């Protein structure tokens, strides 16, 4: 079991305080970072984020974080987990914006559609259960229902279905979590999801 | 399937936790940190903390106290009270608050909703619509800071808040507050059928049956104060929250 310090990338969007607190709660150590140099030294990264896709991407680009992220995550393959918008930024692009995403995984981001006759509230906000679709290092396959806190209007659509590690349902089934080698994404907020989130972050700390 | 949230709504006054009756007569019910710890252990869906004197006293939020709250909350935390500027909201989000709840400031300046939404997104902006029935039973918008009814038609005002980008509406039935007399279901039906964003109804909830009725009236979430902090006919302070399985069984069929 390796247990490197987790670095939380602060690119101007997102509630990193809660992520740090929960990692410390599960016995890990976490630190906020914000510069290209710090990314190059990171052993394990979390990309949090709440807000607009283009605002997230432009912040990453303007702060010169794109290249160091690519080098560390794609070439040197350190574990990276995107949370909520952070997960979406890992994809090619989003219907929410016009800027290209990081493109670290083969996936796109689409808006939830309300079908006629459906009284579907958007954003998808609140607690929802997930279904784990394959064994993975992040989320245990258990008999107990696992529920997480979601807040989002867009969702990830992977082009490679085997990337999906968990799904949830809001009108349609959608990708709640994915893994592509060292790259993870979760649509929900583990840092706000009680013991279910703690178990997930503990797994990430111990990767 | 998305679950209906059941949310304890805690009121803060002079750094202590209080419970009001129809927005008056605050009764001290305990230390907020202690209460939040208990609610966290009980794995509540979400928690709401409203500072009921900040706006009245034209005071800023108590940041250090809120930071302590956030440190005890491993679930979403909404905070309301005394927020009048975008910068204050930014500071609160930085402390670990998920949602800001606006009431007085939105009444005074609707554009604050726009500005907060533009900067932080709809999902982080909740607006509290406080309403009270007059002696004829007519529903009127209520200004909590000045303690009286306002002239704006309440439903139109609510729709304006939603159009300005508010991500959630907290519908507060002032004349049910603290009464444990049951929710105003007609009010909830009127509001939920007129807005597209999630509705959180608060006021009057006293039982599981009430919680179910509020959800069936169209609310996405049910908030309650007295129901979670008082016990028995003498309103003894006892913090409780239903077990997850109890809520599941209660609300499952209403999906």
Coordinates of C-alpha atoms in Angstrom, one line a residue:
Chain A
X1 CA 0.0 0.0 0.0
X2 CA 1.5 3.3 -1.1
X3 CA 0.0 6.4 0.4
X4 CA 1.4 9.4 -1.3
X5 CA 0.2 12.9 -0.4
X6 CA -2.8 13.9 -2.5
X7 CA -2.5 17.2 -4.3
X8 CA -5.7 19.1 -5.0
X9 CA -5.4 21.3 -8.0
X10 CA -6.9 24.8 -7.3
X11 CA -7.5 26.4 -10.7
X12 CA -9.9 29.0 -9.4
X13 CA -13.1 26.9 -9.4
X14 CA -14.3 24.5 -6.8
X15 CA -14.6 23.7 -3.2
X16 CA -11.2 22.1 -2.4
X17 CA -11.6 22.7 1.3
X18 CA -14.1 19.9 1.7
X19 CA -12.0 17.5 -0.3
X20 CA -8.9 18.2 1.8
X21 CA -10.9 17.7 5.1
X22 CA -12.3 14.4 4.1
X23 CA -9.0 13.0 2.9
X24 CA -7.5 14.0 6.3
X25 CA -10.5 12.4 8.0
X26 CA -9.7 9.0 6.3
X27 CA -6.1 9.2 7.4
X28 CA -4.5 10.6 4.2
X29 CA -2.7 13.9 3.7
X30 CA -3.8 16.4 1.2
X31 CA -2.4 19.7 0.0
X32 CA -3.8 22.4 -2.3
X33 CA -1.6 23.3 -5.2
X34 CA -2.0 25.8 -8.0
X35 CA 1.1 26.2 -10.1
X36 CA 2.7 24.3 -13.1
X37 CA 5.8 23.5 -11.0
X38 CA 3.7 22.0 -8.2
X39 CA 1.9 19.8 -10.7
X40 CA 5.2 18.4 -12.0
X41 CA 6.1 17.4 -8.5
X42 CA 2.7 15.9 -7.6
X43 CA 2.4 12.1 -7.0
X44 CA -1.4 11.9 -7.0
X45 CA -3.8 14.5 -8.2
X46 CA -7.4 15.5 -7.7
X47 CA -9.1 17.9 -10.1
X48 CA -12.2 19.2 -8.3
X49 CA -14.5 21.8 -9.8
X50 CA -17.9 23.4 -9.8
X51 CA -19.0 25.7 -12.5
X52 CA -19.0 26.3 -16.2
X53 CA -17.0 24.0 -18.6
X54 CA -15.4 26.8 -20.6
X55 CA -14.6 28.8 -17.5
X56 CA -12.8 25.7 -16.1
X57 CA -10.9 25.1 -19.3
X58 CA -9.9 28.7 -19.8
X59 CA -8.6 28.9 -16.2
X60 CA -6.5 25.8 -16.8
X61 CA -5.1 27.1 -20.0
X62 CA -4.5 30.7 -18.8
X63 CA -2.6 29.4 -15.7
X64 CA -0.4 27.3 -17.9
X65 CA -1.5 24.1 -16.3
X66 CA -2.4 22.1 -19.4
X67 CA 1.1 21.0 -20.4
X68 CA 2.3 20.0 -16.9
X69 CA -1.0 18.1 -16.4
X70 CA -0.5 16.2 -19.7
X71 CA 3.1 15.4 -18.9
X72 CA 2.4 14.1 -15.4
X73 CA -0.9 12.3 -16.1
X74 CA -0.5 11.0 -19.7
X75 CA 3.2 10.5 -20.0
X76 CA 4.2 9.7 -16.4
X77 CA 0.9 8.2 -15.4
X78 CA 0.3 9.4 -11.9
X79 CA -3.2 8.7 -10.6
X80 CA -5.6 11.5 -11.3
X81 CA -9.2 11.8 -10.2
X82 CA -11.6 14.4 -11.6
X83 CA -14.6 15.3 -9.4
X84 CA -17.8 16.7 -11.0
X85 CA -16.7 19.4 -13.4
X86 CA -13.2 18.1 -13.0
X87 CA -14.4 14.7 -14.4
X88 CA -16.0 16.5 -17.4
X89 CA -12.9 18.5 -18.1
X90 CA -11.0 15.2 -18.7
X91 CA -13.2 14.6 -21.8
X92 CA -12.9 15.9 -25.4
X93 CA -15.6 18.6 -25.0
X94 CA -18.9 19.5 -23.6
X95 CA -22.3 20.7 -24.9
X96 CA -22.1 23.3 -22.2
X97 CA -19.2 25.1 -23.9
X98 CA -17.2 25.6 -27.1
X99 CA -13.7 25.1 -25.8
X100 CA -12.0 21.7 -26.2
X101 CA -11.5 19.7 -23.0
X102 CA -8.3 18.1 -21.7
X103 CA -9.0 15.1 -23.9
X104 CA -7.4 12.6 -21.5
X105 CA -10.2 10.1 -21.9
X106 CA -12.3 9.1 -25.0
X107 CA -15.6 10.7 -23.9
X108 CA -17.9 13.7 -24.5
X109 CA -20.2 15.6 -22.2
X110 CA -23.9 16.0 -22.9
X111 CA -26.8 17.8 -21.3
X112 CA -29.6 15.9 -19.6
X113 CA -32.7 15.8 -21.8
X114 CA -36.2 16.2 -20.4
X115 CA -38.4 13.9 -22.4
X116 CA -42.1 15.0 -22.9
X117 CA -44.2 13.8 -20.0
X118 CA -41.2 13.5 -17.7
X119 CA -41.1 15.8 -14.7
X120 CA -37.3 15.7 -14.5
X121 CA -35.8 18.5 -12.5
X122 CA -32.5 19.8 -13.9
X123 CA -29.9 20.2 -12.3
X124 CA -29.8 16.6 -11.1
X125 CA -29.3 17.6 -7.5
X126 CA -29.4 15.4 -4.4
X127 CA -28.6 11.8 -3.4
X128 CA -28.7 9.0 -5.8
X129 CA -27.7 5.4 -5.7
X130 CA -25.0 4.0 -8.1
X131 CA -24.6 0.6 -9.7
X132 CA -21.0 -0.6 -9.9
X133 CA -20.6 -2.1 -13.4
X134 CA -17.1 -3.7 -13.0
X135 CA -14.5 -4.3 -10.3
X136 CA -12.2 -1.4 -10.0
X137 CA -9.7 0.0 -7.5
X138 CA -11.9 3.0 -6.5
X139 CA -15.4 1.7 -5.6
X140 CA -16.1 -1.6 -3.9
X141 CA -18.6 -3.9 -5.3
X142 CA -20.9 -4.5 -2.3
X143 CA -24.4 -5.8 -1.7
X144 CA -25.2 -2.6 0.3
X145 CA -26.7 0.3 -1.6
X146 CA -24.1 3.0 -2.2
X147 CA -25.4 6.5 -2.5
X148 CA -23.7 9.7 -3.4
X149 CA -24.5 13.4 -3.6
X150 CA -24.8 14.8 -7.1
X151 CA -25.2 18.3 -8.5
X152 CA -24.9 18.6 -12.3
X153 CA -26.8 19.4 -15.5
X154 CA -24.4 17.7 -17.8
X155 CA -23.1 14.1 -17.8
X156 CA -20.2 12.2 -19.3
X157 CA -20.8 9.9 -22.3
X158 CA -17.8 7.6 -22.8
X159 CA -17.1 6.4 -26.3
X160 CA -15.4 3.3 -24.9
X161 CA -18.1 1.6 -22.8
X162 CA -15.6 -0.5 -20.8
X163 CA -14.4 2.8 -19.2
X164 CA -17.5 3.0 -17.1
X165 CA -17.1 1.7 -13.5
X166 CA -20.5 2.9 -12.1
X167 CA -23.8 4.2 -13.4
X168 CA -26.6 6.1 -11.9
X169 CA -30.1 7.1 -13.3
X170 CA -31.7 10.4 -13.8
X171 CA -34.3 10.0 -16.5
X172 CA -31.7 7.9 -18.3
X173 CA -28.8 5.8 -17.0
X174 CA -25.6 7.8 -17.2
X175 CA -21.9 7.3 -16.3
X176 CA -21.4 8.1 -12.6
X177 CA -17.7 7.1 -12.5
X178 CA -15.1 6.0 -15.0
X179 CA -11.6 4.7 -15.1
X180 CA -9.1 4.6 -17.9
X181 CA -5.8 3.2 -16.5
X182 CA -4.5 5.8 -14.1
X183 CA -7.3 8.3 -14.8
X184 CA -10.5 8.3 -12.8
X185 CA -13.6 10.5 -12.9
X186 CA -16.6 10.7 -10.6
X187 CA -19.6 12.8 -11.4
X188 CA -20.8 12.9 -7.7
X189 CA -19.1 14.6 -4.8
X190 CA -17.4 12.0 -2.6
X191 CA -16.3 14.8 -0.2
X192 CA -20.0 15.4 0.5
X193 CA -21.2 11.8 0.6
X194 CA -20.7 10.6 4.2
X195 CA -19.1 7.2 4.7
X196 CA -19.6 6.3 1.0
X197 CA -17.4 9.2 -0.1
X198 CA -14.9 8.4 2.7
X199 CA -14.5 4.8 1.5
X200 CA -13.9 6.1 -2.1
X201 CA -11.4 8.7 -1.1
X202 CA -9.7 6.2 1.2
X203 CA -9.3 3.9 -1.8
X204 CA -7.8 6.7 -3.9
X205 CA -5.4 7.7 -1.1
X206 CA -4.2 4.1 -0.9
X207 CA -3.8 3.5 -4.7
Chain B
X1 CA -33.4 7.2 -8.9
X2 CA -33.0 10.6 -7.3
X3 CA -34.0 10.6 -3.7
X4 CA -36.1 13.2 -2.0
X5 CA -33.9 15.1 0.5
X6 CA -34.9 15.5 4.2
X7 CA -33.0 18.5 5.6
X8 CA -32.7 19.7 9.1
X9 CA -32.9 23.6 9.1
X10 CA -31.0 25.1 12.0
X11 CA -31.4 28.7 13.2
X12 CA -28.5 30.6 14.5
X13 CA -28.8 33.6 16.9
X14 CA -25.8 35.1 18.8
X15 CA -23.8 32.0 17.9
X16 CA -26.3 29.7 19.7
X17 CA -28.9 27.4 18.1
X18 CA -32.5 28.6 18.5
X19 CA -35.9 27.5 17.4
X20 CA -38.6 30.1 16.6
X21 CA -42.3 30.0 16.6
X22 CA -43.8 31.8 13.5
X23 CA -40.5 33.6 13.1
X24 CA -40.7 34.9 16.7
X25 CA -39.8 33.9 20.3
X26 CA -36.4 32.2 19.6
X27 CA -35.9 29.5 22.2
X28 CA -32.3 28.4 22.9
X29 CA -31.8 24.8 21.9
X30 CA -28.1 24.3 22.3
X31 CA -24.6 24.5 20.9
X32 CA -24.5 24.5 17.1
X33 CA -21.3 22.6 16.7
X34 CA -22.6 19.9 18.9
X35 CA -25.8 19.7 17.0
X36 CA -24.1 19.6 13.6
X37 CA -21.8 16.8 14.9
X38 CA -24.9 14.7 15.8
X39 CA -26.6 15.4 12.5
X40 CA -23.3 14.4 10.7
X41 CA -23.2 11.1 12.6
X42 CA -26.8 10.5 11.7
X43 CA -25.9 10.9 8.0
X44 CA -28.4 13.6 7.2
X45 CA -29.0 14.3 3.5
X46 CA -28.0 17.9 3.8
X47 CA -27.9 20.6 6.4
X48 CA -29.1 24.1 6.4
X49 CA -27.9 26.8 8.8
X50 CA -29.7 30.2 8.8
X51 CA -28.4 33.1 10.8
X52 CA -31.7 34.8 11.7
X53 CA -30.2 38.1 13.0
X54 CA -27.4 38.8 10.6
X55 CA -29.6 40.7 8.0
X56 CA -31.6 42.4 10.7
X57 CA -28.5 43.7 12.3
X58 CA -26.9 44.5 8.9
X59 CA -24.0 42.2 10.0
X60 CA -21.7 39.9 7.9
X61 CA -21.8 36.2 8.3
X62 CA -19.7 34.8 11.2
X63 CA -17.0 33.2 9.0
X64 CA -15.0 31.5 11.7
X65 CA -18.1 29.8 13.1
X66 CA -19.3 28.7 9.6
X67 CA -15.8 27.3 8.9
X68 CA -16.2 25.2 12.0
X69 CA -19.6 24.0 10.8
X70 CA -18.2 23.1 7.4
X71 CA -15.4 21.1 9.1
X72 CA -18.0 18.9 10.8
X73 CA -20.2 18.4 7.7
X74 CA -19.4 15.5 5.4
X75 CA -22.6 16.3 3.6
X76 CA -23.8 19.4 1.7
X77 CA -24.1 22.5 3.8
X78 CA -26.3 25.5 2.9
X79 CA -25.8 28.8 4.7
X80 CA -28.1 31.9 4.8
X81 CA -27.9 35.2 6.7
X82 CA -26.2 38.5 6.0
X83 CA -24.9 37.8 2.5
X84 CA -25.2 40.9 0.4
X85 CA -22.1 40.7 -1.9
X86 CA -20.5 38.3 -4.3
X87 CA -17.2 38.5 -2.4
X88 CA -18.9 37.3 0.8
X89 CA -20.4 34.3 -1.0
X90 CA -17.0 33.5 -2.5
X91 CA -15.5 33.5 0.9
X92 CA -18.2 31.2 2.2
X93 CA -17.7 28.7 -0.6
X94 CA -14.0 28.7 0.1
X95 CA -14.8 27.7 3.7
X96 CA -16.7 24.6 2.5
X97 CA -20.3 25.9 2.2
X98 CA -22.1 24.4 -0.9
X99 CA -25.0 26.7 -1.2
X100 CA -25.8 30.3 -0.2
X101 CA -29.4 31.0 0.8
X102 CA -30.6 34.5 0.0
X103 CA -33.7 36.2 1.4
X104 CA -33.4 39.8 2.5
X105 CA -30.7 40.7 0.0
X106 CA -32.7 39.2 -2.9
X107 CA -35.7 41.3 -1.9
X108 CA -33.6 44.4 -1.8
X109 CA -31.7 43.7 -5.0
X110 CA -32.7 40.9 -7.4
X111 CA -29.5 41.4 -9.5
X112 CA -27.5 39.8 -6.6
X113 CA -29.0 36.5 -7.6
X114 CA -27.9 37.1 -11.2
X115 CA -24.4 38.0 -10.2
X116 CA -24.0 35.0 -7.8
X117 CA -25.3 32.6 -10.4
X118 CA -23.0 34.0 -13.1
X119 CA -20.0 33.6 -10.9
X120 CA -20.7 30.3 -9.0
X121 CA -23.5 28.6 -10.9
X122 CA -27.2 28.1 -10.2
X123 CA -26.6 25.0 -8.1
X124 CA -25.0 27.1 -5.4
X125 CA -27.7 29.7 -5.1
X126 CA -30.8 29.0 -3.1
X127 CA -33.4 31.6 -2.5
X128 CA -35.7 31.7 0.5
X129 CA -39.3 32.8 -0.3
X130 CA -41.0 33.5 3.0
X131 CA -44.8 33.7 2.9
X132 CA -47.5 34.2 5.4
X133 CA -51.3 33.9 5.1
X134 CA -53.3 36.9 6.2
X135 CA -56.5 36.7 8.2
X136 CA -58.4 36.0 5.0
X137 CA -56.1 33.1 4.2
X138 CA -54.5 35.0 1.3
X139 CA -50.8 34.1 0.8
X140 CA -48.5 37.1 1.1
X141 CA -44.8 37.5 0.6
X142 CA -43.1 38.2 4.0
X143 CA -40.0 40.3 4.7
X144 CA -38.3 38.5 7.6
X145 CA -35.8 41.3 8.3
X146 CA -38.5 44.0 8.7
X147 CA -41.1 41.5 10.1
X148 CA -44.0 42.3 7.9
X149 CA -45.8 41.4 4.7
X150 CA -44.7 42.8 1.4
X151 CA -46.6 44.0 -1.6
X152 CA -45.0 41.9 -4.3
X153 CA -47.2 38.9 -5.4
X154 CA -45.4 35.9 -4.0
X155 CA -45.6 33.5 -6.9
X156 CA -44.6 36.1 -9.5
X157 CA -41.7 37.0 -7.2
X158 CA -40.7 33.4 -6.9
X159 CA -40.7 33.0 -10.7
X160 CA -38.6 36.1 -11.1
X161 CA -36.0 34.6 -8.7
X162 CA -35.9 31.4 -10.8
X163 CA -35.6 33.4 -14.0
X164 CA -32.7 35.2 -12.4
X165 CA -31.0 31.8 -12.1
X166 CA -31.7 30.6 -8.6
X167 CA -31.1 26.9 -8.5
X168 CA -33.4 26.0 -5.7
X169 CA -36.3 27.6 -3.9
X170 CA -36.7 27.3 -0.1
X171 CA -40.4 27.9 0.5
X172 CA -40.9 29.0 4.1
X173 CA -44.4 29.0 5.5
X174 CA -44.0 31.6 8.3
X175 CA -47.3 30.8 10.0
X176 CA -46.4 27.1 10.3
X177 CA -42.8 27.8 11.6
X178 CA -42.1 25.9 14.8
X179 CA -45.8 25.0 15.2
X180 CA -45.5 21.3 14.4
X181 CA -49.1 21.9 13.0
X182 CA -48.5 20.2 9.6
X183 CA -47.3 21.7 6.3
X184 CA -49.3 24.1 4.1
X185 CA -49.8 21.6 1.3
X186 CA -51.8 23.9 -0.9
X187 CA -49.0 26.4 -0.8
X188 CA -46.5 23.7 -1.7
X189 CA -48.6 22.5 -4.6
X190 CA -49.0 26.0 -6.0
X191 CA -45.3 26.7 -5.9
X192 CA -44.0 23.3 -7.1
X193 CA -46.3 23.3 -10.1
X194 CA -45.1 26.8 -11.1
X195 CA -41.3 26.4 -11.0
X196 CA -38.9 24.3 -12.9
X197 CA -36.1 24.1 -10.2
X198 CA -36.1 21.9 -7.1
X199 CA -38.4 23.2 -4.3
X200 CA -37.5 22.7 -0.6
X201 CA -40.6 23.1 1.6
X202 CA -40.2 24.1 5.3
X203 CA -42.7 24.9 8.0
X204 CA -45.0 22.8 10.1
X205 CA -43.6 19.3 9.6
X206 CA -44.3 17.1 12.6
X207 CA -44.3 13.5 11.4
X208 CA -43.3 11.0 8.8
X209 CA -46.8 11.4 7.4
X210 CA -46.1 15.1 6.9
X211 CA -42.8 14.4 5.1
X212 CA -44.5 12.1 2.7
X213 CA -47.3 14.6 2.1
X214 CA -44.9 17.4 1.3
X215 CA -43.1 15.1 -1.3
X216 CA -46.4 14.1 -2.8
X217 CA -47.3 17.8 -3.1
X218 CA -44.4 18.1 -5.4
X219 CA -41.4 19.2 -3.3
X220 CA -38.0 17.9 -4.1
X221 CA -36.9 18.2 -0.5
X222 CA -38.4 18.6 2.9
X223 CA -36.8 20.8 5.5
X224 CA -37.8 20.9 9.2
X225 CA -36.6 22.5 12.4
X226 CA -38.7 21.8 15.4
X227 CA -39.4 18.2 14.2
X228 CA -35.6 17.4 14.5
X229 CA -34.8 19.3 17.7
X230 CA -37.9 18.9 19.9
X231 CA -39.4 15.9 21.5
X232 CA -42.7 15.4 23.2
X233 CA -45.5 17.8 24.2
X234 CA -43.3 19.9 26.3
X235 CA -40.8 20.6 23.5
X236 CA -37.8 19.1 25.3
X237 CA -34.7 19.5 23.2
X238 CA -33.7 16.2 21.6
X239 CA -31.9 16.0 18.3
X240 CA -33.2 13.2 16.1
X241 CA -33.2 12.2 12.4
X242 CA -34.9 9.2 10.8
X243 CA -32.8 6.2 9.9
X244 CA -32.0 6.0 6.2
X245 CA -34.1 2.8 5.8
X246 CA -37.1 4.4 7.4
X247 CA -36.9 7.3 4.9
X248 CA -36.4 4.9 2.0
X249 CA -39.5 2.9 3.0
X250 CA -41.5 6.1 3.5
X251 CA -40.7 7.8 0.2
X252 CA -40.0 4.9 -2.1
X253 CA -43.5 4.6 -3.4
X254 CA -43.8 8.3 -4.2
X255 CA -41.2 8.2 -7.0

